[in-house]
Coordinates of C-alpha atoms in Angstrom, one line a residue:
M2 CA 131.0 180.8 0.0
G3 CA 130.0 179.3 3.5
R4 CA 128.9 175.8 4.5
V5 CA 126.6 174.7 1.5
G6 CA 123.9 172.2 1.7
V7 CA 121.9 170.7 -1.2
L8 CA 117.9 169.5 -0.1
L9 CA 116.8 167.0 -2.6
L10 CA 113.0 166.6 -2.3
N11 CA 111.0 163.6 -3.4
L12 CA 107.5 162.4 -2.7
G13 CA 108.9 159.4 -0.2
G14 CA 107.3 155.7 -0.3
P15 CA 106.2 153.1 2.3
E16 CA 109.3 150.9 2.9
Q17 CA 107.2 148.0 4.4
P18 CA 103.6 146.9 4.6
D19 CA 102.8 148.7 7.9
D20 CA 103.9 151.8 6.2
V21 CA 101.4 151.9 3.3
R22 CA 98.1 153.0 5.3
P23 CA 99.8 156.0 7.0
F24 CA 101.8 156.9 4.1
L25 CA 98.4 157.3 2.3
F26 CA 97.1 159.1 4.9
N27 CA 100.1 161.8 4.5
L28 CA 99.6 161.8 1.1
F29 CA 95.6 162.3 0.9
A30 CA 95.9 164.9 3.8
D31 CA 98.2 167.3 1.6
P32 CA 95.7 170.1 0.4
E33 CA 97.3 170.4 -2.7
I34 CA 96.7 166.5 -3.6
I35 CA 92.8 166.5 -2.9
R36 CA 91.7 170.4 -3.1
L37 CA 88.6 170.8 -0.9
P38 CA 86.6 174.0 0.1
F39 CA 86.6 173.1 3.4
P40 CA 89.9 172.3 5.1
W41 CA 88.3 170.5 8.1
L42 CA 87.2 167.7 5.8
Q43 CA 90.8 167.2 4.9
R44 CA 92.0 164.9 7.4
P45 CA 88.8 162.9 7.7
L46 CA 88.7 162.2 3.9
A47 CA 92.2 161.2 4.1
W48 CA 91.5 158.7 6.6
L49 CA 88.7 157.4 4.7
I50 CA 90.7 156.9 1.4
S51 CA 93.8 155.6 3.3
S52 CA 91.6 152.9 5.3
S53 CA 89.8 151.7 2.2
R54 CA 92.8 151.6 -0.3
A55 CA 95.4 150.2 1.9
K56 CA 94.8 146.8 1.5
Q57 CA 95.1 147.1 -2.4
S58 CA 97.9 149.3 -2.0
Q59 CA 99.6 146.7 0.1
A60 CA 99.2 144.1 -2.2
N61 CA 100.5 146.4 -5.3
Y62 CA 103.9 146.9 -3.0
Q63 CA 104.0 143.1 -2.2
Q64 CA 104.3 142.6 -6.1
I65 CA 107.6 144.7 -6.1
G66 CA 109.1 143.2 -2.9
G67 CA 107.0 144.6 -0.2
G68 CA 108.0 148.3 -0.2
S69 CA 109.0 151.3 -2.3
P70 CA 112.7 151.4 -3.4
L71 CA 112.4 155.4 -3.7
R72 CA 114.5 156.2 -0.4
R73 CA 117.3 153.9 -1.2
I74 CA 117.7 155.2 -4.7
T75 CA 117.5 158.6 -3.8
E76 CA 120.1 158.0 -1.0
E77 CA 122.2 156.8 -4.0
Q78 CA 121.5 159.7 -6.1
A79 CA 122.7 162.0 -2.9
D80 CA 126.1 159.9 -2.8
A81 CA 126.7 160.1 -6.5
L82 CA 126.0 164.0 -6.5
K83 CA 127.9 164.7 -3.6
Q84 CA 130.9 162.9 -5.2
V85 CA 130.7 164.7 -8.4
L86 CA 130.5 168.1 -6.8
A87 CA 133.4 167.4 -4.7
D88 CA 135.0 166.6 -8.0
K89 CA 134.4 169.8 -9.3
G90 CA 135.4 171.6 -6.2
T91 CA 132.4 172.2 -4.4
E92 CA 131.9 170.3 -0.9
A93 CA 128.4 170.2 0.0
N94 CA 126.2 168.3 2.6
I95 CA 123.2 166.7 0.7
Y96 CA 120.0 166.3 2.4
I97 CA 117.2 164.3 1.6
G98 CA 113.4 165.8 2.3
M99 CA 110.4 163.4 1.6
R100 CA 107.0 164.9 1.5
Y101 CA 104.9 161.9 2.8
W102 CA 107.4 159.6 4.5
Y103 CA 110.7 159.2 6.0
P104 CA 113.0 161.0 6.0
F105 CA 110.4 163.8 6.3
T106 CA 111.3 167.4 4.6
E107 CA 111.1 168.8 8.4
E108 CA 113.6 166.3 9.6
A109 CA 116.0 167.4 6.7
V110 CA 115.1 171.2 7.7
A111 CA 116.0 170.2 11.3
Q112 CA 119.4 168.7 10.2
I113 CA 120.2 171.3 7.8
K114 CA 120.1 174.0 10.9
R115 CA 122.2 171.7 13.2
D116 CA 124.8 171.5 10.7
G117 CA 124.8 175.5 10.4
V118 CA 124.4 175.4 6.7
E119 CA 124.8 179.3 5.2
K120 CA 123.9 178.5 1.5
L121 CA 121.6 176.0 0.3
V122 CA 120.1 174.9 -2.9
V123 CA 116.8 173.2 -2.9
L124 CA 116.4 170.9 -5.8
P125 CA 113.0 168.9 -6.3
L126 CA 113.9 165.6 -7.9
Y127 CA 110.9 166.3 -10.4
P128 CA 111.9 167.6 -13.8
Q129 CA 108.6 169.3 -14.2
F130 CA 106.7 171.4 -12.0
S131 CA 103.3 170.8 -10.6
I132 CA 101.5 172.2 -7.3
S133 CA 100.9 168.8 -6.4
T134 CA 104.5 167.7 -6.3
S135 CA 107.5 170.7 -6.2
G136 CA 104.8 173.0 -5.2
S137 CA 103.7 171.2 -2.4
S138 CA 107.1 170.8 -0.9
F139 CA 108.0 174.4 -1.4
R140 CA 104.8 175.7 0.4
L141 CA 105.8 173.4 3.4
L142 CA 109.4 175.1 3.1
E143 CA 108.1 178.7 2.9
R144 CA 106.0 178.0 6.1
L145 CA 109.1 176.5 7.9
W146 CA 111.3 179.4 7.0
L147 CA 108.5 181.9 7.8
E148 CA 108.1 180.4 11.3
D149 CA 111.8 179.9 12.2
P150 CA 113.7 183.2 12.4
A151 CA 117.5 180.9 12.4
L152 CA 116.2 179.4 9.0
Q153 CA 115.9 183.0 7.6
R154 CA 119.7 183.5 8.0
I155 CA 120.3 180.8 5.5
V156 CA 121.0 182.1 2.1
Y157 CA 119.0 179.5 -0.3
T158 CA 117.8 179.2 -4.1
A159 CA 114.7 177.2 -4.8
I160 CA 115.0 175.5 -8.4
P161 CA 111.2 175.2 -9.7
S162 CA 111.7 172.8 -12.7
W163 CA 114.6 171.8 -14.9
Y164 CA 113.3 169.5 -17.7
E165 CA 114.7 172.1 -20.3
R166 CA 118.2 171.2 -19.2
P167 CA 120.0 169.5 -22.0
G168 CA 121.9 167.0 -19.6
Y169 CA 118.5 165.7 -18.6
S170 CA 117.1 165.2 -22.2
E171 CA 120.3 163.7 -23.4
A172 CA 120.3 161.3 -20.6
M173 CA 116.7 160.3 -21.2
A174 CA 117.2 160.1 -24.7
D175 CA 120.5 157.7 -24.2
L176 CA 118.3 155.4 -22.3
I177 CA 115.8 155.4 -24.9
A178 CA 118.3 154.5 -27.5
Q179 CA 119.5 151.7 -25.4
E180 CA 116.4 150.0 -25.4
L181 CA 115.5 150.7 -29.0
D182 CA 118.9 149.1 -30.4
K183 CA 117.9 145.9 -28.8
L184 CA 115.0 145.4 -31.0
E185 CA 115.2 143.7 -34.3
N186 CA 113.5 146.7 -36.0
P187 CA 114.5 149.7 -33.9
D188 CA 113.1 152.2 -36.2
Q189 CA 109.6 150.9 -36.3
A190 CA 108.9 150.8 -32.6
H191 CA 106.7 153.2 -31.1
I192 CA 108.0 155.3 -28.4
F193 CA 105.2 155.8 -25.4
F194 CA 106.1 158.6 -22.9
S195 CA 103.8 157.9 -19.5
A196 CA 103.7 160.7 -17.3
H197 CA 102.2 160.9 -13.9
G198 CA 98.6 162.8 -14.3
V199 CA 97.1 165.5 -12.6
P200 CA 93.5 166.5 -12.5
V201 CA 92.3 168.9 -15.6
S202 CA 91.0 171.5 -12.8
Y203 CA 95.1 171.8 -11.7
V204 CA 96.0 173.2 -15.1
E205 CA 92.3 174.9 -16.2
E206 CA 91.5 176.5 -13.0
A207 CA 94.6 176.6 -10.7
G208 CA 97.3 177.4 -13.4
D209 CA 99.3 174.3 -13.0
P210 CA 101.8 174.5 -15.8
Y211 CA 102.7 170.6 -15.5
Q212 CA 101.0 169.8 -18.6
R213 CA 102.6 172.6 -20.4
E214 CA 106.0 171.3 -19.3
I215 CA 105.5 167.7 -19.7
E216 CA 104.6 168.2 -23.4
H217 CA 107.6 170.6 -24.0
C218 CA 109.6 168.0 -22.0
T219 CA 108.7 165.1 -24.7
E220 CA 109.5 167.3 -27.6
L221 CA 113.0 168.0 -26.4
I222 CA 114.0 164.2 -25.4
M223 CA 112.4 163.5 -29.0
Q224 CA 115.0 166.2 -30.9
S225 CA 117.8 164.9 -28.4
L226 CA 117.1 161.1 -29.5
N227 CA 116.8 162.1 -33.2
R228 CA 115.2 159.1 -34.2
P229 CA 112.3 158.5 -36.8
N230 CA 110.0 156.7 -34.2
P231 CA 106.4 158.0 -33.7
H232 CA 105.7 158.6 -30.2
T233 CA 102.6 159.5 -28.0
L234 CA 102.4 161.2 -24.6
A235 CA 99.9 159.8 -21.9
Y236 CA 99.1 160.0 -18.3
Q237 CA 98.8 157.6 -15.8
S238 CA 97.9 156.9 -12.1
R239 CA 94.4 158.7 -12.0
V240 CA 92.2 158.3 -8.9
G241 CA 88.6 159.0 -8.3
P242 CA 85.6 160.1 -10.5
V243 CA 87.2 163.9 -11.6
E244 CA 88.8 164.4 -15.2
W245 CA 92.5 163.9 -15.5
L246 CA 94.9 164.7 -18.1
Q247 CA 94.2 162.7 -21.2
P248 CA 94.5 160.3 -22.9
Y249 CA 95.2 158.0 -20.2
T250 CA 98.0 155.4 -20.7
E251 CA 95.3 152.3 -20.6
D252 CA 93.4 153.9 -23.1
A253 CA 96.3 154.8 -25.4
I254 CA 98.1 151.6 -25.5
E255 CA 94.7 150.0 -26.6
Q256 CA 94.1 152.3 -29.3
L257 CA 98.1 151.7 -30.4
A258 CA 97.2 148.2 -30.6
Q259 CA 94.2 148.8 -32.8
Q260 CA 96.5 150.5 -35.1
G261 CA 98.8 147.6 -35.5
V262 CA 101.4 148.6 -33.2
K263 CA 103.7 145.6 -32.5
D264 CA 106.7 146.8 -30.3
L265 CA 106.2 149.5 -27.6
V266 CA 108.9 151.5 -25.9
V267 CA 107.5 152.8 -22.8
V268 CA 109.3 155.7 -21.2
P269 CA 108.3 157.2 -17.5
I270 CA 108.8 160.4 -18.4
S271 CA 107.9 162.5 -15.0
F272 CA 109.8 159.9 -12.9
V273 CA 113.8 160.0 -12.2
S274 CA 113.6 157.0 -9.8
E275 CA 112.0 153.5 -9.7
H276 CA 109.1 153.3 -7.7
I277 CA 105.6 151.9 -7.5
E278 CA 104.4 153.7 -10.9
T279 CA 107.1 152.2 -12.5
L280 CA 107.7 148.9 -11.2
Q281 CA 104.3 148.2 -10.6
E282 CA 101.9 150.2 -12.6
I283 CA 103.8 150.1 -15.8
D284 CA 105.8 146.9 -15.7
I285 CA 102.7 145.0 -14.5
E286 CA 99.4 146.5 -15.1
Y287 CA 99.9 148.2 -18.3
R288 CA 102.2 145.3 -19.7
E289 CA 98.9 143.1 -19.1
I290 CA 96.7 145.7 -20.8
A291 CA 99.4 145.6 -23.9
E292 CA 99.6 142.1 -23.9
E293 CA 95.8 141.7 -24.1
A294 CA 95.4 144.1 -26.8
G295 CA 97.9 142.2 -28.7
I296 CA 101.0 144.3 -28.3
H297 CA 103.4 141.5 -27.3
G298 CA 106.5 143.7 -27.6
F299 CA 106.4 145.7 -24.3
H300 CA 109.8 147.4 -23.5
R301 CA 110.2 149.5 -20.6
V302 CA 113.1 152.4 -20.6
P303 CA 114.6 152.4 -17.1
A304 CA 114.2 155.3 -15.0
L305 CA 117.2 157.7 -14.7
N306 CA 118.4 156.7 -11.2
T307 CA 121.9 157.3 -11.3
H308 CA 122.6 157.9 -14.9
P309 CA 126.0 159.4 -15.0
R310 CA 124.9 162.4 -17.2
F311 CA 121.7 162.9 -15.2
I312 CA 124.0 163.4 -12.0
A313 CA 126.6 165.5 -13.8
D314 CA 123.5 167.8 -14.9
M315 CA 122.3 168.1 -11.2
A316 CA 125.9 168.9 -10.3
D317 CA 125.9 171.8 -12.7
M318 CA 122.3 173.2 -11.5
V319 CA 123.7 172.9 -8.1
T320 CA 126.9 174.9 -8.9
E321 CA 125.0 177.6 -11.2
A322 CA 122.3 178.3 -8.3
L323 CA 125.3 178.7 -5.9
E324 CA 126.5 181.4 -8.1
A325 CA 123.0 183.0 -9.5
P326 CA 120.4 185.3 -7.5
C327 CA 118.5 183.6 -4.9
Q328 CA 115.2 182.5 -5.8
L329 CA 112.6 182.3 -3.1
F330 CA 109.8 180.0 -2.1
S331 CA 107.5 182.5 -2.8
D332 CA 108.5 183.2 -6.1
V333 CA 108.5 179.8 -7.3
V334 CA 105.2 178.7 -6.0
Q335 CA 103.1 181.7 -7.0
P336 CA 105.0 183.7 -9.9
D337 CA 103.1 186.8 -10.7
K338 CA 100.3 184.9 -8.5
K339 CA 99.5 182.6 -12.1
V340 CA 99.7 179.5 -10.1
K341 CA 96.9 179.4 -7.4
I342 CA 98.2 177.6 -4.3
Y343 CA 95.8 175.9 -2.1
P344 CA 93.9 177.5 -0.3
Q345 CA 92.4 179.4 -3.0
E346 CA 90.9 183.0 -2.7
R347 CA 87.1 182.3 -1.4
S348 CA 86.0 183.9 -4.5
A349 CA 87.4 181.0 -6.5
W350 CA 84.9 178.7 -4.9
G351 CA 82.0 181.1 -5.4
L352 CA 81.1 181.4 -1.8
T353 CA 79.2 184.0 -0.1
P354 CA 78.1 183.8 3.8
V355 CA 74.8 182.2 3.0
A356 CA 76.5 179.8 0.5
E357 CA 78.9 178.5 3.2
V358 CA 76.1 177.8 5.6
W359 CA 74.5 175.4 2.9
N360 CA 77.5 174.0 1.8
G361 CA 78.9 173.1 5.2
R362 CA 75.6 171.5 5.6
L363 CA 75.9 169.5 2.4
A364 CA 79.4 168.5 3.2
M365 CA 78.1 167.1 6.4
V366 CA 75.7 165.2 4.6
G367 CA 78.4 163.7 2.1
F368 CA 80.9 163.1 4.6
L369 CA 78.2 160.9 6.7
A370 CA 77.5 159.1 3.4
L371 CA 81.1 158.4 2.9
L372 CA 81.1 156.8 6.3
L373 CA 78.0 154.8 5.4
E374 CA 79.4 153.6 2.5
L375 CA 82.8 152.4 4.1
V376 CA 81.1 150.5 6.5
S377 CA 78.4 149.0 4.0
G378 CA 80.8 148.4 1.2
R379 CA 78.4 149.9 -1.3
G380 CA 77.8 153.2 -3.1
P381 CA 78.8 155.5 -5.8
L382 CA 82.6 155.5 -4.7
H383 CA 82.9 152.1 -4.9
F384 CA 81.4 152.1 -8.4
V385 CA 84.0 154.5 -9.9
G386 CA 86.8 153.1 -8.0
I387 CA 87.6 155.3 -5.3
L388 CA 86.9 153.0 -2.6

């Protein structure tokens, strides 16, 4: 089979307070996170957002110890995966490629090349596909492969999403059942799935399958759980004034409180590792919202981390991918051109040569307004919560 490698993809996270601002800059400089019709605006806007949000974000990370545990947990997952693969008879080097912080995906790819890997499985640690998560990483990898003939000699398979796998839903159901069984009346608790949101435009205009996959994923987990509990799916972590997938987590919690729900079992469905969205946003912010609304039984299901069934299923995915026909990055990020990876065609923005001139002028006015608002501390973006 040749030398085998597995590349685990994840978001990354700041490990200390000084990392927060550059991490946020890397995040918002990605055109799959904020889609703009004018690429030259991307980095200035990323600088503005990261500079204005750094202080609050640092405070949030201080609430969970000062930094993200994502790298440590991902390394633990990699070690566990390597061991299970070895037990199954497959010796593989496991690499970690983070999109927005160390170890960056580019670093992992450079190490893969130095190690002489001949067959590679690219496995995102996102169960569901989105253009802003797996899609962004695959787009980067596609560019790296196109630019480097040495990488093109590596036989690779990219796994786009894997939420339908029974091992994943069974591991999630096991964690939910453990939390339910701690309660006095487990069958009466309301199971609350909280997924990371994306802008509605990603789904309706860019063809992102994320919402569809999240909804199907929720159904599969409930089938594996096989309990009579009612359940709700909501979306968290929205940023800015644009419309994101609904219902929003905070709104759904308040609605359930009005319906008389007393025990809420919260499931972080789109996260396989503990990080800021689980440890701070769910455990602190949403817990406070629930308690203020009258739900005092707030119970959070832990992320999968190194759950044995989850790791075993990842090993099975790798083994199956090594035996299956190769799936290329281009096939994953734009299957049949149904998912529109940035940049979109010019027609998608309704641009004409004359319109481009005026849009450019308007964009410059908007950019200057952003600078003025950042300096003055007043304006509509402060009002809606972006700055």
